[in-house]
Structure formats: structure tokens, C-alpha cells
Coordinates of N, CA and C in Angstrom, one line a residue:
M219 N 134.9 -54.6 109.1 CA 136.2 -54.2 109.5 C 136.1 -53.3 110.7
T220 N 137.1 -53.4 111.6 CA 137.2 -52.5 112.7 C 138.6 -51.9 112.6
I221 N 138.6 -50.5 112.8 CA 139.9 -49.8 112.8 C 140.0 -49.2 114.2
C222 N 141.0 -49.5 114.9 CA 141.2 -49.1 116.3 C 142.5 -48.3 116.5
L223 N 142.3 -47.0 116.9 CA 143.4 -46.1 117.2 C 143.6 -46.2 118.7
S224 N 144.9 -46.3 119.1 CA 145.3 -46.4 120.5 C 146.4 -45.4 120.7
N225 N 146.1 -44.3 121.4 CA 147.1 -43.2 121.8 C 147.8 -42.7 120.5
A226 N 147.0 -42.6 119.4 CA 147.6 -42.1 118.1 C 147.9 -40.7 118.2
S227 N 149.2 -40.3 117.8 CA 149.6 -39.0 117.8 C 150.4 -38.6 116.5
K228 N 150.2 -37.4 116.0 CA 150.9 -37.0 114.8 C 151.3 -35.5 115.0
R229 N 152.6 -35.2 114.7 CA 153.0 -33.9 114.8 C 153.8 -33.5 113.6
F230 N 153.9 -32.2 113.3 CA 154.8 -31.6 112.3 C 155.6 -30.6 113.0
N231 N 156.9 -30.8 112.9 CA 157.9 -30.0 113.6 C 157.6 -30.1 115.1
R232 N 157.3 -29.0 115.7 CA 157.0 -29.0 117.2 C 155.5 -28.9 117.5
D233 N 154.6 -28.8 116.5 CA 153.2 -28.7 116.7 C 152.5 -30.0 116.5
W234 N 151.7 -30.4 117.5 CA 150.9 -31.6 117.4 C 149.6 -31.4 116.6
N235 N 149.3 -32.2 115.6 CA 148.0 -32.1 114.9 C 146.9 -32.8 115.8
F236 N 147.3 -33.9 116.3 CA 146.4 -34.6 117.3 C 147.3 -35.4 118.2
K237 N 146.9 -35.6 119.4 CA 147.8 -36.3 120.4 C 146.9 -37.2 121.3
N238 N 147.4 -38.4 121.5 CA 146.8 -39.5 122.3 C 145.3 -39.7 122.0
L239 N 145.1 -39.8 120.7 CA 143.7 -40.1 120.2 C 143.4 -41.6 120.3
S240 N 142.4 -42.0 121.0 CA 142.0 -43.4 121.0 C 140.5 -43.5 120.6
Y241 N 140.3 -44.3 119.6 CA 138.9 -44.5 119.1 C 138.8 -45.7 118.3
T242 N 137.6 -46.3 118.2 CA 137.3 -47.5 117.4 C 136.3 -47.2 116.4
F243 N 136.6 -47.4 115.1 CA 135.7 -47.2 114.0 C 135.2 -48.6 113.6
N244 N 133.8 -48.8 113.5 CA 133.2 -50.0 113.1 C 132.6 -49.9 111.8
S245 N 132.7 -51.0 111.0 CA 132.1 -51.0 109.6 C 130.6 -50.9 109.8
G246 N 129.9 -50.3 108.8 CA 128.5 -50.2 108.8 C 128.0 -48.9 109.6
T247 N 128.9 -48.1 110.1 CA 128.6 -46.9 110.8 C 129.2 -45.7 110.1
A248 N 128.4 -44.7 110.0 CA 128.9 -43.4 109.4 C 129.5 -42.5 110.4
Y249 N 130.6 -41.9 110.1 CA 131.3 -41.0 111.0 C 131.6 -39.7 110.4
V250 N 131.6 -38.6 111.2 CA 131.9 -37.3 110.7 C 133.1 -36.7 111.5
I251 N 134.1 -36.2 110.8 CA 135.2 -35.6 111.4 C 135.2 -34.1 111.1
T252 N 135.0 -33.3 112.2 CA 134.9 -31.9 112.0 C 136.0 -31.2 112.8
G253 N 136.2 -29.9 112.4 CA 137.2 -29.1 113.1 C 137.6 -28.0 112.2
P254 N 138.2 -27.0 112.8 CA 138.7 -25.8 112.0 C 139.9 -26.2 111.1
N255 N 140.2 -25.3 110.2 CA 141.3 -25.5 109.3 C 142.6 -25.7 110.1
G256 N 143.4 -26.7 109.7 CA 144.6 -27.0 110.4 C 144.5 -27.8 111.6
S257 N 143.3 -28.3 111.9 CA 143.2 -29.1 113.1 C 143.6 -30.6 113.0
G258 N 143.9 -31.0 111.8 CA 144.4 -32.4 111.7 C 143.4 -33.4 111.1
K259 N 142.3 -32.9 110.5 CA 141.3 -33.9 109.9 C 141.9 -34.7 108.8
S260 N 142.5 -34.0 107.8 CA 143.1 -34.7 106.7 C 144.3 -35.6 107.1
T261 N 145.0 -35.1 108.0 CA 146.2 -35.9 108.5 C 145.7 -37.1 109.2
L262 N 144.6 -37.0 110.0 CA 144.1 -38.2 110.6 C 143.6 -39.3 109.6
L263 N 142.9 -38.8 108.6 CA 142.5 -39.7 107.5 C 143.7 -40.3 106.8
Q264 N 144.7 -39.6 106.5 CA 145.9 -40.1 105.9 C 146.6 -41.1 106.7
A265 N 146.6 -40.9 108.0 CA 147.2 -41.9 109.0 C 146.4 -43.2 109.0
I266 N 145.1 -43.1 109.0 CA 144.2 -44.3 109.0 C 144.4 -45.0 107.7
S267 N 144.5 -44.3 106.6 CA 144.7 -45.0 105.3 C 146.1 -45.6 105.1
G268 N 147.0 -45.2 105.9 CA 148.4 -45.7 105.8 C 149.3 -44.8 104.9
A269 N 148.7 -43.7 104.4 CA 149.5 -42.8 103.6 C 150.5 -41.9 104.4
S270 N 150.3 -41.8 105.7 CA 151.1 -41.1 106.6 C 151.4 -41.9 107.9
L271 N 152.6 -41.8 108.4 CA 152.9 -42.6 109.6 C 152.6 -41.8 110.8
L272 N 152.3 -42.4 111.9 CA 152.1 -41.8 113.2 C 153.4 -41.5 113.9
N273 N 153.5 -40.5 114.7 CA 154.7 -40.3 115.5 C 154.7 -41.2 116.8
D274 N 153.5 -41.4 117.3 CA 153.3 -42.3 118.5 C 152.0 -43.0 118.4
G275 N 151.8 -44.1 119.1 CA 150.6 -44.8 119.1 C 150.5 -45.9 118.0
T276 N 149.3 -46.5 118.0 CA 149.1 -47.6 117.0 C 147.7 -47.5 116.3
I277 N 147.7 -48.1 115.1 CA 146.4 -48.3 114.4 C 146.4 -49.7 114.1
T278 N 145.3 -50.4 114.5 CA 145.1 -51.8 114.2 C 143.8 -52.0 113.3
Y279 N 143.9 -52.9 112.4 CA 142.8 -53.2 111.5 C 142.4 -54.7 111.7
S280 N 141.1 -55.0 111.9 CA 140.7 -56.3 112.0 C 139.4 -56.6 111.2
L281 N 139.3 -57.7 110.6 CA 138.1 -58.1 109.9 C 137.1 -58.7 110.8
D282 N 135.9 -58.3 110.7 CA 134.9 -58.9 111.6 C 134.3 -60.1 111.0

């Protein structure tokens, strides 16, 4: 499976957790998401899993 983020953005009220994030995650590869408290790590994972909607951008899923 490939997960592709294109200009993904998420905000709460007026603060952006992440903005214009573009990245491709490929199956069979390990990834680490790091950052300080409140930087949007959990929010990003929730958006990728579909538990939270993005404010802007897209996430696409494709089977390899």
C-alpha cells in the first residue's frame, strides 16, 4: 500500500498543526514521526487513518 499526502494541512482554530505537507509512505518501510509536544504528530496520524479530516490538501491510498 502507498499513502500519498499532497499539500495536507490541518488547523485548530487559528493555529496550524501542519501546513502544506507532501509525502509518500510506502509499505515495507518503517517511518518515525518526531517533534515536540503539540507539533501535530498525533493529529497527522489521525488524519492518515481517517479519524480526522484535513482542512486542506488530499490523502490518497493505493494498493501496490
